[in-house]
Amino acid sequence: MTMHLLNADLHCHSNVSDGTLTPEQLAERARLNGVDLWALTDHDEVGGVQRARAAAAAQGMLFLSGSEVSVTFAGKTVHIVGLGFDPYDEALQRGLEHTRGGRERRAREMSDDLARVGIKGAYEGALRYVGNPDLISRTHFARYLVETGVCSETHEVFRRFLTEGKPGYVEHRWATLSDAVGWIVGAGGVAIIAHPGRYDFTPNEEYALFTEFKALGGQGVEVVTGSHTASEYVKYADMACEFDLLASRGSDFHDPGESHIDLGRLPDLPGRVTPVWEALEQRILHP
Ligand code: AMP
Ligand code: MN
Ligand code: MN
Ligand code: MN
């Protein structure tokens, strides 16, 4: 098999962040779906990486360490995926810990804001879905709002609540782009702009993100992800070529019922881009 055609899924979440499956369950599901090379990328966390690494080996899959770091850029939240770093790197661990730090207070404020529109007990309700007390996220609130019948599915929650201008939205300051790229690169990994098609940037802002990211030492961009449309695969393959960035591929799988793209069930990267895993050969862990 050539490296280009590996079934690589380099973006997903376990219950160590806002996914619902354990790292072991994800590894098994990835293998059943034909994944050859896998990375677990929990939000602002590397707490599941060792379990995922062992589970990948047990399933006979190639493995890369990973995390998805929350960043504030130009007043908006941007996600930076790191791959192939040393998960024990101290500066990286301290940085992620600091990034996780404000989530608790933010969650209480979200709950207070939801109470003002008549939705009571959201903090306690969301907590029941949390697998890692350090990592309460909007996704856990979304599950609670579905459970209580306020919305019928989590995507509806994000349309009506928890996003800018809607009840339950609390502005939050995450890591800087410079810090996130620095932690990942400093730990020997490659930094990747996650699902660029999901940000509401103007073309100028998007250009600034790519330019600044590149200047800071960022090396990759997600081209094929569960968050992109087919035309965005083309657009971001073009951007990868224009900015001389490596291309990544990942489902962003969270849960069998919520995620519309399953682990490993994505189109191949377009032939004109260089897959990020070709540059990470030395970092790939073999079973
Ligand atoms: P947080 O890090 O707490 O701000 O939560 C962000 C998470 O919310 C993302 O990683 C997604 O899992 C989820 N999310 C954000 N927007 C949506 C959406 N429109 N539909 C479903 N899930 C979403
Ligand atoms: Mn998520
Ligand atoms: Mn994301
Ligand atoms: Mn994600």
JSON list of N, CA, C and O and ligand atoms in Angstrom, two decimals, residues 11 13 43 68-69 78-81 194-195 198-199 222 227 252 254, ligand 3:
[
{"chain": "A", "resi": 11, "resn": "HIS", "atom": "N", "xyz": [-8.30, 12.58, 13.53]},
{"chain": "A", "resi": 11, "resn": "HIS", "atom": "CA", "xyz": [-9.07, 13.53, 14.33]},
{"chain": "A", "resi": 11, "resn": "HIS", "atom": "C", "xyz": [-10.32, 12.84, 14.89]},
{"chain": "A", "resi": 11, "resn": "HIS", "atom": "O", "xyz": [-11.23, 12.50, 14.13]},
{"chain": "A", "resi": 13, "resn": "HIS", "atom": "N", "xyz": [-12.58, 12.13, 19.04]},
{"chain": "A", "resi": 13, "resn": "HIS", "atom": "CA", "xyz": [-12.67, 12.44, 20.48]},
{"chain": "A", "resi": 13, "resn": "HIS", "atom": "C", "xyz": [-13.19, 11.27, 21.28]},
{"chain": "A", "resi": 13, "resn": "HIS", "atom": "O", "xyz": [-14.15, 10.60, 20.88]},
{"chain": "A", "resi": 43, "resn": "HIS", "atom": "N", "xyz": [-9.88, 17.31, 23.01]},
{"chain": "A", "resi": 43, "resn": "HIS", "atom": "CA", "xyz": [-9.74, 18.76, 23.19]},
{"chain": "A", "resi": 43, "resn": "HIS", "atom": "C", "xyz": [-8.82, 19.06, 24.38]},
{"chain": "A", "resi": 43, "resn": "HIS", "atom": "O", "xyz": [-9.10, 18.60, 25.51]},
{"chain": "A", "resi": 68, "resn": "GLU", "atom": "N", "xyz": [-6.31, 18.34, 20.19]},
{"chain": "A", "resi": 68, "resn": "GLU", "atom": "CA", "xyz": [-6.91, 19.46, 19.46]},
{"chain": "A", "resi": 68, "resn": "GLU", "atom": "C", "xyz": [-6.97, 20.65, 20.42]},
{"chain": "A", "resi": 68, "resn": "GLU", "atom": "O", "xyz": [-7.72, 20.61, 21.40]},
{"chain": "A", "resi": 69, "resn": "VAL", "atom": "N", "xyz": [-6.17, 21.66, 20.15]},
{"chain": "A", "resi": 69, "resn": "VAL", "atom": "CA", "xyz": [-6.00, 22.77, 21.09]},
{"chain": "A", "resi": 69, "resn": "VAL", "atom": "C", "xyz": [-6.94, 23.92, 20.72]},
{"chain": "A", "resi": 69, "resn": "VAL", "atom": "O", "xyz": [-7.00, 24.35, 19.57]},
{"chain": "A", "resi": 78, "resn": "VAL", "atom": "N", "xyz": [-10.57, 29.08, 17.21]},
{"chain": "A", "resi": 78, "resn": "VAL", "atom": "CA", "xyz": [-9.97, 28.29, 16.14]},
{"chain": "A", "resi": 78, "resn": "VAL", "atom": "C", "xyz": [-9.37, 27.05, 16.80]},
{"chain": "A", "resi": 78, "resn": "VAL", "atom": "O", "xyz": [-8.89, 27.14, 17.93]},
{"chain": "A", "resi": 79, "resn": "HIS", "atom": "N", "xyz": [-9.43, 25.91, 16.13]},
{"chain": "A", "resi": 79, "resn": "HIS", "atom": "CA", "xyz": [-8.85, 24.69, 16.69]},
{"chain": "A", "resi": 79, "resn": "HIS", "atom": "C", "xyz": [-7.59, 24.30, 15.93]},
{"chain": "A", "resi": 79, "resn": "HIS", "atom": "O", "xyz": [-7.57, 24.32, 14.71]},
{"chain": "A", "resi": 80, "resn": "ILE", "atom": "N", "xyz": [-6.54, 23.99, 16.69]},
{"chain": "A", "resi": 80, "resn": "ILE", "atom": "CA", "xyz": [-5.27, 23.56, 16.12]},
{"chain": "A", "resi": 80, "resn": "ILE", "atom": "C", "xyz": [-5.00, 22.13, 16.56]},
{"chain": "A", "resi": 80, "resn": "ILE", "atom": "O", "xyz": [-4.90, 21.85, 17.77]},
{"chain": "A", "resi": 81, "resn": "VAL", "atom": "N", "xyz": [-4.92, 21.23, 15.61]},
{"chain": "A", "resi": 81, "resn": "VAL", "atom": "CA", "xyz": [-4.60, 19.83, 15.92]},
{"chain": "A", "resi": 81, "resn": "VAL", "atom": "C", "xyz": [-3.08, 19.67, 15.93]},
{"chain": "A", "resi": 81, "resn": "VAL", "atom": "O", "xyz": [-2.38, 20.17, 15.05]},
{"chain": "A", "resi": 194, "resn": "ALA", "atom": "N", "xyz": [-7.30, 22.94, 12.15]},
{"chain": "A", "resi": 194, "resn": "ALA", "atom": "CA", "xyz": [-8.44, 22.02, 12.09]},
{"chain": "A", "resi": 194, "resn": "ALA", "atom": "C", "xyz": [-9.60, 22.65, 11.31]},
{"chain": "A", "resi": 194, "resn": "ALA", "atom": "O", "xyz": [-9.83, 23.86, 11.41]},
{"chain": "A", "resi": 195, "resn": "HIS", "atom": "N", "xyz": [-10.32, 21.84, 10.57]},
{"chain": "A", "resi": 195, "resn": "HIS", "atom": "CA", "xyz": [-11.56, 22.22, 9.87]},
{"chain": "A", "resi": 195, "resn": "HIS", "atom": "C", "xyz": [-11.71, 23.71, 9.57]},
{"chain": "A", "resi": 195, "resn": "HIS", "atom": "O", "xyz": [-12.64, 24.37, 10.08]},
{"chain": "A", "resi": 198, "resn": "ARG", "atom": "N", "xyz": [-15.03, 25.67, 8.94]},
{"chain": "A", "resi": 198, "resn": "ARG", "atom": "CA", "xyz": [-16.05, 25.90, 9.96]},
{"chain": "A", "resi": 198, "resn": "ARG", "atom": "C", "xyz": [-16.01, 27.28, 10.57]},
{"chain": "A", "resi": 198, "resn": "ARG", "atom": "O", "xyz": [-16.94, 27.67, 11.28]},
{"chain": "A", "resi": 199, "resn": "TYR", "atom": "N", "xyz": [-14.95, 28.03, 10.34]},
{"chain": "A", "resi": 199, "resn": "TYR", "atom": "CA", "xyz": [-14.86, 29.35, 10.97]},
{"chain": "A", "resi": 199, "resn": "TYR", "atom": "C", "xyz": [-15.55, 30.39, 10.09]},
{"chain": "A", "resi": 199, "resn": "TYR", "atom": "O", "xyz": [-15.48, 30.33, 8.88]},
{"chain": "A", "resi": 222, "resn": "GLU", "atom": "N", "xyz": [-6.24, 20.71, 7.75]},
{"chain": "A", "resi": 222, "resn": "GLU", "atom": "CA", "xyz": [-7.18, 19.63, 7.46]},
{"chain": "A", "resi": 222, "resn": "GLU", "atom": "C", "xyz": [-7.90, 19.95, 6.15]},
{"chain": "A", "resi": 222, "resn": "GLU", "atom": "O", "xyz": [-8.49, 21.02, 6.00]},
{"chain": "A", "resi": 227, "resn": "SER", "atom": "N", "xyz": [-16.22, 17.89, 8.91]},
{"chain": "A", "resi": 227, "resn": "SER", "atom": "CA", "xyz": [-16.84, 19.23, 8.95]},
{"chain": "A", "resi": 227, "resn": "SER", "atom": "C", "xyz": [-16.84, 19.94, 7.61]},
{"chain": "A", "resi": 227, "resn": "SER", "atom": "O", "xyz": [-17.33, 21.05, 7.52]},
{"chain": "A", "resi": 252, "resn": "ASP", "atom": "N", "xyz": [-13.36, 13.69, 12.85]},
{"chain": "A", "resi": 252, "resn": "ASP", "atom": "CA", "xyz": [-13.87, 14.47, 13.98]},
{"chain": "A", "resi": 252, "resn": "ASP", "atom": "C", "xyz": [-15.02, 13.73, 14.65]},
{"chain": "A", "resi": 252, "resn": "ASP", "atom": "O", "xyz": [-15.97, 14.33, 15.15]},
{"chain": "A", "resi": 254, "resn": "HIS", "atom": "N", "xyz": [-17.32, 11.94, 17.28]},
{"chain": "A", "resi": 254, "resn": "HIS", "atom": "CA", "xyz": [-17.58, 12.11, 18.72]},
{"chain": "A", "resi": 254, "resn": "HIS", "atom": "C", "xyz": [-18.45, 11.01, 19.29]},
{"chain": "A", "resi": 254, "resn": "HIS", "atom": "O", "xyz": [-18.28, 10.61, 20.43]},
{"chain": "B", "resi": 3, "resn": "MN", "atom": "MN", "xyz": [-12.78, 21.25, 16.43]}
]
